[in-house]
Coordinates of C-alpha atoms and ligand atoms in Angstrom, one line a residue:
M1 CA -21.2 12.5 -62.2
S2 CA -24.5 14.2 -61.2
A3 CA -27.5 13.2 -63.3
E4 CA -29.2 16.1 -64.9
R5 CA -32.9 16.2 -64.0
S6 CA -35.3 15.8 -66.9
P7 CA -37.4 19.0 -67.4
T8 CA -40.4 16.8 -68.0
L9 CA -40.4 15.3 -64.5
H10 CA -43.1 16.6 -62.2
R11 CA -44.6 15.7 -58.8
P12 CA -48.3 15.3 -59.5
G13 CA -50.7 17.2 -57.3
L14 CA -48.2 18.4 -54.7
D15 CA -48.6 22.0 -55.7
S16 CA -52.2 22.2 -54.9
L17 CA -53.7 20.3 -52.0
R18 CA -57.4 19.6 -52.4
T19 CA -60.2 19.2 -49.8
V20 CA -61.7 15.8 -49.7
S21 CA -65.3 14.9 -48.8
I22 CA -67.5 11.9 -48.4
I23 CA -69.9 12.6 -51.3
A24 CA -72.1 9.5 -51.0
T25 CA -72.7 6.5 -48.7
G26 CA -74.5 3.2 -48.7
S27 CA -74.9 0.3 -46.4
Y28 CA -76.2 -3.3 -46.3
V29 CA -77.1 -5.8 -43.6
P30 CA -78.1 -9.4 -44.2
D31 CA -81.8 -10.2 -43.8
R32 CA -81.5 -12.6 -41.0
V33 CA -82.1 -11.0 -37.6
L34 CA -80.9 -12.7 -34.4
T35 CA -82.6 -11.2 -31.3
N36 CA -81.4 -11.5 -27.7
T37 CA -84.5 -13.6 -26.9
E38 CA -83.5 -16.1 -29.7
L39 CA -79.9 -16.2 -28.2
E40 CA -81.3 -17.1 -24.9
K41 CA -82.4 -20.5 -26.4
F42 CA -78.8 -21.6 -27.1
V43 CA -76.5 -19.4 -25.0
D44 CA -76.5 -19.1 -21.2
T45 CA -77.7 -15.5 -21.3
T46 CA -80.7 -13.2 -21.0
D47 CA -82.1 -10.3 -23.0
E48 CA -82.0 -8.3 -19.8
W49 CA -78.2 -8.9 -19.2
I50 CA -77.3 -8.1 -22.8
Y51 CA -79.5 -5.0 -23.0
T52 CA -78.4 -3.5 -19.7
R53 CA -74.7 -4.3 -20.1
T54 CA -74.4 -3.3 -23.8
G55 CA -77.6 -1.6 -25.2
I56 CA -77.9 -4.3 -27.9
R57 CA -81.3 -5.8 -28.7
Q58 CA -80.5 -7.7 -31.9
R59 CA -77.9 -8.1 -34.7
H60 CA -78.0 -9.3 -38.3
I61 CA -76.3 -12.5 -39.3
A62 CA -75.1 -13.4 -42.8
E63 CA -76.2 -16.6 -44.5
D64 CA -73.5 -19.4 -44.7
H65 CA -73.1 -18.7 -48.4
Q66 CA -72.5 -15.0 -47.9
A67 CA -68.9 -13.8 -47.6
T68 CA -67.7 -10.4 -46.5
S69 CA -67.2 -9.3 -50.1
D70 CA -70.9 -10.0 -50.8
L71 CA -71.9 -7.6 -48.0
A72 CA -69.3 -5.1 -49.2
I73 CA -70.5 -5.2 -52.8
A74 CA -74.2 -4.6 -51.8
A75 CA -73.2 -1.6 -49.7
A76 CA -70.9 -0.3 -52.5
R77 CA -73.6 -0.5 -55.1
K78 CA -75.9 1.7 -53.0
A79 CA -73.1 4.3 -52.4
M80 CA -72.3 4.4 -56.1
E81 CA -76.0 4.8 -57.0
N82 CA -76.4 7.5 -54.4
G83 CA -73.3 9.3 -55.7
N84 CA -74.1 8.7 -59.3
I85 CA -70.6 7.1 -59.7
R86 CA -69.7 4.7 -62.5
P87 CA -67.4 1.8 -61.7
E88 CA -64.7 3.0 -64.1
E89 CA -64.4 6.3 -62.2
I90 CA -63.2 4.6 -59.0
D91 CA -59.4 4.8 -58.9
Y92 CA -58.9 3.5 -55.3
L93 CA -60.8 0.7 -53.6
I94 CA -60.1 0.0 -49.9
V95 CA -61.9 -2.6 -47.8
A96 CA -61.4 -2.2 -44.1
T97 CA -62.1 -5.7 -42.6
C98 CA -60.8 -8.2 -40.1
T99 CA -62.9 -11.0 -41.7
P100 CA -61.6 -11.1 -45.3
D101 CA -63.1 -13.7 -47.6
M102 CA -59.6 -15.5 -47.6
H103 CA -56.0 -14.7 -46.8
F104 CA -55.5 -13.6 -50.3
P105 CA -56.4 -12.2 -52.8
S106 CA -57.7 -9.2 -50.9
T107 CA -61.4 -8.7 -50.4
A108 CA -61.0 -5.4 -52.3
C109 CA -60.0 -7.3 -55.4
M110 CA -63.1 -9.5 -55.1
V111 CA -65.3 -6.4 -54.8
Q112 CA -63.5 -4.8 -57.8
K113 CA -64.2 -7.8 -60.0
E114 CA -68.0 -7.8 -59.2
L115 CA -68.4 -4.0 -59.6
G116 CA -66.3 -3.8 -62.8
A117 CA -64.2 -1.1 -61.2
T118 CA -61.4 -1.9 -63.7
N119 CA -59.4 1.3 -63.0
A120 CA -59.1 0.9 -59.3
A121 CA -56.1 0.1 -57.2
C122 CA -57.3 -2.4 -54.6
V123 CA -56.2 -3.0 -51.0
D124 CA -57.5 -4.4 -47.7
L125 CA -56.8 -2.5 -44.5
S126 CA -56.5 -4.4 -41.2
A127 CA -57.1 -2.2 -38.2
A128 CA -60.1 -4.1 -36.8
C129 CA -62.9 -1.9 -35.6
S130 CA -60.9 1.3 -36.3
G131 CA -60.4 0.3 -40.0
F132 CA -62.9 2.5 -41.7
V133 CA -61.5 5.8 -40.2
Y134 CA -58.0 4.7 -41.0
A135 CA -59.1 3.9 -44.5
I136 CA -60.9 7.2 -45.3
D137 CA -57.8 9.0 -44.0
M138 CA -55.6 6.9 -46.3
A139 CA -57.9 7.7 -49.3
R140 CA -57.9 11.4 -48.3
Q141 CA -54.1 11.6 -48.7
Y142 CA -54.2 10.3 -52.2
I143 CA -57.1 12.5 -53.3
Q144 CA -55.8 15.6 -51.5
S145 CA -52.5 15.4 -53.3
G146 CA -54.1 14.9 -56.7
T147 CA -52.7 11.4 -57.1
M148 CA -56.2 9.9 -57.3
N149 CA -59.7 11.4 -57.8
T150 CA -62.4 9.0 -56.6
A151 CA -62.1 6.4 -53.8
L152 CA -64.5 3.8 -52.7
V153 CA -63.9 3.0 -49.1
I154 CA -65.8 0.1 -47.5
G155 CA -66.0 -1.2 -44.0
A156 CA -67.4 -4.8 -44.1
E157 CA -67.5 -7.7 -41.7
K158 CA -68.9 -11.2 -41.3
M159 CA -68.1 -11.3 -37.6
S160 CA -70.4 -14.3 -37.0
C161 CA -67.8 -16.6 -38.6
L162 CA -65.2 -15.6 -36.0
L163 CA -67.3 -16.2 -32.9
D164 CA -67.4 -19.0 -30.4
W165 CA -71.2 -19.5 -30.1
E166 CA -70.6 -21.1 -26.7
D167 CA -68.8 -18.1 -25.2
R168 CA -71.6 -15.9 -23.9
A169 CA -69.1 -13.1 -23.1
T170 CA -68.4 -12.4 -26.8
C171 CA -70.9 -14.1 -29.1
V172 CA -73.8 -11.8 -28.0
L173 CA -71.9 -8.6 -28.9
F174 CA -71.2 -8.8 -32.6
G175 CA -73.1 -8.6 -35.9
D176 CA -72.6 -8.7 -39.6
G177 CA -72.9 -5.8 -42.1
A178 CA -71.2 -3.4 -44.4
G179 CA -71.1 0.3 -45.2
A180 CA -69.5 2.2 -48.1
A181 CA -68.4 5.7 -48.8
I182 CA -67.4 7.5 -52.0
L183 CA -64.7 10.1 -51.5
Q184 CA -63.8 12.9 -53.9
A185 CA -62.3 16.4 -53.9
R186 CA -65.2 18.9 -53.4
G187 CA -63.9 22.5 -53.6
D188 CA -66.8 24.2 -51.8
Q189 CA -66.2 22.8 -48.3
Y190 CA -63.6 21.6 -45.9
G191 CA -64.5 17.9 -46.1
I192 CA -62.2 15.9 -43.8
L193 CA -60.4 18.5 -41.7
T194 CA -58.0 16.1 -39.9
S195 CA -57.7 12.7 -38.4
V196 CA -55.9 11.4 -35.4
L197 CA -54.7 7.8 -35.7
G198 CA -53.1 5.7 -33.0
G199 CA -52.2 2.2 -31.9
D200 CA -50.7 0.2 -29.1
G201 CA -49.6 -3.3 -30.0
K202 CA -48.5 -4.1 -26.4
L203 CA -52.2 -4.7 -25.6
G204 CA -52.9 -6.9 -28.6
D205 CA -53.5 -10.0 -26.5
L206 CA -56.6 -8.5 -24.9
L207 CA -58.6 -8.9 -28.1
N208 CA -57.6 -11.3 -30.8
V209 CA -58.1 -14.4 -32.9
P210 CA -55.0 -16.4 -32.1
G211 CA -55.2 -19.2 -34.6
G212 CA -55.6 -19.3 -38.4
G213 CA -52.6 -17.2 -39.3
S214 CA -48.9 -17.9 -39.8
R215 CA -48.2 -17.9 -36.0
L216 CA -50.7 -20.7 -35.3
P217 CA -51.9 -22.3 -38.5
I218 CA -55.1 -24.3 -38.4
T219 CA -54.6 -27.9 -37.1
P220 CA -57.0 -30.3 -35.5
E221 CA -55.5 -29.2 -32.1
V222 CA -56.0 -25.5 -32.8
L223 CA -59.7 -26.2 -33.7
A224 CA -60.2 -28.4 -30.7
D225 CA -58.7 -25.7 -28.4
K226 CA -60.9 -23.1 -30.1
Q227 CA -57.9 -20.9 -30.9
H228 CA -59.5 -20.0 -34.3
V229 CA -62.2 -17.8 -32.7
L230 CA -62.4 -14.4 -31.1
K231 CA -61.0 -14.0 -27.6
M232 CA -61.6 -10.8 -25.5
A233 CA -60.9 -9.6 -22.0
G234 CA -64.0 -7.5 -22.1
R235 CA -63.5 -5.4 -19.0
E236 CA -60.0 -4.4 -19.9
V237 CA -61.0 -3.6 -23.5
F238 CA -63.9 -1.5 -22.2
K239 CA -61.5 0.8 -20.1
H240 CA -59.0 1.2 -23.0
A241 CA -61.9 1.9 -25.5
V242 CA -63.1 4.8 -23.3
T243 CA -59.7 6.4 -22.8
G244 CA -58.6 5.8 -26.4
M245 CA -61.7 7.2 -28.0
A246 CA -62.1 10.2 -25.6
G247 CA -58.4 11.1 -26.1
A248 CA -58.5 10.9 -29.9
A249 CA -61.8 12.9 -30.0
Q250 CA -60.3 15.7 -27.9
E251 CA -57.0 15.8 -29.8
T252 CA -58.9 16.0 -33.1
L253 CA -60.9 19.0 -32.0
R254 CA -57.8 20.7 -30.5
R255 CA -55.9 20.3 -33.8
C256 CA -58.7 21.9 -35.7
G257 CA -59.4 24.7 -33.3
A258 CA -62.9 23.4 -32.7
T259 CA -64.9 22.7 -29.5
I260 CA -67.5 20.1 -28.9
D261 CA -70.2 22.9 -29.2
D262 CA -69.1 23.3 -32.9
V263 CA -69.9 19.6 -33.6
A264 CA -73.4 18.8 -34.7
C265 CA -73.1 15.0 -34.4
I266 CA -70.6 12.5 -33.0
I267 CA -70.6 9.1 -34.6
P268 CA -68.7 6.6 -32.4
H269 CA -67.8 3.0 -33.0
Q270 CA -70.9 1.0 -32.0
A271 CA -69.6 -1.5 -29.5
N272 CA -71.4 -0.8 -26.2
A273 CA -73.9 2.0 -25.1
R274 CA -72.1 2.2 -21.8
I275 CA -68.8 2.9 -23.5
I276 CA -70.5 5.8 -25.4
Q277 CA -72.0 7.1 -22.2
A278 CA -68.5 7.1 -20.5
I279 CA -67.0 9.0 -23.5
S280 CA -69.9 11.5 -23.4
Q281 CA -68.9 12.3 -19.8
R282 CA -65.2 12.4 -20.5
I283 CA -65.4 14.9 -23.4
D284 CA -68.4 16.8 -21.9
A285 CA -70.7 16.2 -24.8
P286 CA -74.4 15.5 -24.2
M287 CA -75.6 12.0 -25.2
E288 CA -78.0 13.6 -27.7
K289 CA -75.0 14.5 -29.8
F290 CA -74.1 10.9 -30.3
Y291 CA -75.6 8.8 -33.1
V292 CA -76.3 5.3 -31.7
N293 CA -77.7 2.4 -33.6
L294 CA -76.0 -0.5 -31.9
D295 CA -79.3 -1.7 -30.4
R296 CA -80.3 -3.0 -33.9
F297 CA -76.9 -4.1 -35.3
G298 CA -74.6 -4.9 -32.4
N299 CA -70.9 -4.4 -32.9
T300 CA -70.1 -4.8 -36.7
S301 CA -66.4 -3.9 -36.2
A302 CA -65.0 -2.0 -39.2
A303 CA -68.5 -1.6 -40.7
S304 CA -70.0 0.0 -37.6
V305 CA -69.2 3.7 -38.0
I306 CA -69.9 3.9 -41.8
M307 CA -73.2 2.0 -41.3
A308 CA -74.1 4.6 -38.7
I309 CA -73.0 7.5 -40.9
D310 CA -75.1 6.2 -43.8
E311 CA -78.2 5.8 -41.5
A312 CA -77.7 9.2 -39.9
A313 CA -77.4 10.9 -43.3
R314 CA -80.5 9.1 -44.6
K315 CA -82.5 10.1 -41.5
G316 CA -81.4 13.7 -41.8
R317 CA -79.5 13.6 -38.5
I318 CA -76.5 15.0 -40.3
Q319 CA -77.0 17.8 -42.9
R320 CA -74.7 19.3 -45.5
G321 CA -72.4 21.8 -43.7
D322 CA -72.6 20.0 -40.3
L323 CA -69.4 19.3 -38.4
V324 CA -69.3 15.5 -37.7
L325 CA -66.9 13.8 -35.4
L326 CA -66.1 10.1 -36.0
V327 CA -64.3 8.2 -33.3
V328 CA -63.4 4.5 -33.2
F329 CA -61.4 1.9 -31.2
G330 CA -60.5 -1.7 -32.0
A331 CA -58.2 -4.6 -31.6
G332 CA -54.5 -4.0 -31.9
F333 CA -55.2 -1.8 -30.0
T334 CA -56.0 0.8 -32.6
W335 CA -58.0 4.0 -32.3
A336 CA -58.9 7.0 -34.6
A337 CA -60.9 10.1 -34.8
S338 CA -61.8 12.3 -37.7
L339 CA -63.5 15.7 -37.9
L340 CA -65.3 16.4 -41.2
E341 CA -67.7 18.9 -42.7
W342 CA -70.6 16.9 -44.1
Ligands
UT7_1 O1 -65.2 -3.5 -30.8 C1 -64.0 -3.8 -30.1 C2 -64.0 -3.4 -28.8 N1 -64.8 -4.2 -27.9 C3 -65.5 -3.7 -27.0 O2 -65.5 -2.5 -26.9 C4 -66.1 -4.5 -25.9 C5 -65.7 -3.9 -24.5 N2 -66.2 -4.6 -23.4 C6 -67.6 -4.6 -23.1 O3 -68.4 -4.1 -23.8 C7 -68.0 -5.2 -21.8 O4 -66.9 -5.5 -21.0 C8 -68.8 -6.6 -22.0 C9 -70.1 -6.3 -22.5 C10 -68.0 -7.5 -22.9 C11 -69.0 -7.2 -20.6 O5 -69.6 -6.4 -19.7 P1 -69.1 -6.2 -18.2 O6 -70.0 -5.3 -17.5 O7 -67.6 -5.8 -18.4 O8 -69.2 -7.7 -17.6 P2 -68.1 -8.6 -17.1 O9 -67.2 -9.1 -18.2 O10 -67.4 -8.0 -16.0 O11 -69.0 -9.8 -16.6 C12 -69.9 -9.6 -15.5 C13 -70.6 -10.9 -15.3 C14 -69.7 -12.2 -15.2 O12 -70.2 -13.0 -14.2 P3 -69.6 -13.1 -12.7 O13 -68.2 -13.5 -12.9 O14 -69.8 -11.7 -12.2 O15 -70.5 -14.1 -12.1 C15 -69.8 -12.8 -16.5 O16 -69.6 -14.2 -16.5 O17 -71.5 -11.2 -16.4 C16 -71.3 -12.5 -16.8 N3 -71.6 -12.5 -18.3 C17 -72.8 -12.8 -18.8 N4 -74.0 -13.1 -18.2 C18 -75.0 -13.2 -18.9 C19 -70.7 -12.3 -19.3 N5 -71.4 -12.4 -20.5 C20 -72.7 -12.7 -20.1 C21 -73.9 -12.9 -20.9 N6 -75.0 -13.2 -20.3 N7 -73.8 -12.8 -22.3

């Protein structure tokens, strides 16, 4: 017997796809600054090595009592203020992070509680340094279809708690911080035109934190072996970051029928100035097109690209109507690029 469909059933939003824009941003970094020169005092490194190999001069480090959600909340409050958004208006709250406050509940739930965003669905997204671009694309799908109206998307990290401060090959690279974006349908522009997302789990061992999860729970042996901190095969990651980001950027432009000349500003993941230079050569885009602030913040993982977007917008480097290309790469491996009209 075939069930008769109720005439009251409908598929919300699917008849009209909306365009989705970042309407406001905010960011936050902890006060404490750790310079390369200070690092020289307790790590076998030099300011000269760090700067010439990475472009980093300093990074911000959270206080012991600050968790990732504290950084996220501070960034979110600024974005909400800038966008004139009340907490109850937010119906989707995503936190991209690889340093959540705890295994569960999600960092997004902790942010929701403090903001009073009582109408928001809350979820964390784990795609390491690529997380923010994955997250805005996830939010885009919901708003585009009409299922949701206002998303708060945050990239936030306390990378300092995952580092081995005796491993000079990694501890000099990362910093703490958070950035937040409000996404809504805005009818008068294209907003996010498209995103290209990708991953390759076969290469996961090149950048990971082996211990602390269900595979290798924390034991005295795991701690003694330092399996609970970040491990990276830097040179290998470097090569894949260049090919992954360059490929995603080119594919994104191709899908939209755009060229690099149409793009006003490229905002890449802020890991290493040499990676950005290599991408610039591969995609034939002058370095002046790239927004780079890693000299002051280091690699803040999922926070890096939204912190850079927020700064670029505040400085007037990106203007309403500009085409902006976001491109990121991270552990997994994961990569993503997104073309949007600002
Ligand atoms: O955000 C997620 C993605 N992560 C990344 O994108 C990071 C990608 N990788 C990189 O950015 C670079 O590979 C690094 C910055 C991590 C390293 O730069 P590199 O030019 O690839 O250096 P290397 O690993 O080949 O090391 C060269 C030398 C080694 O010494 P020897 O073996 O040549 O004697 C290292 O031991 O530099 C040494 N070294 C250091 N020396 C002083 C490594 N770290 C340091 C340090 N200070 N901090």
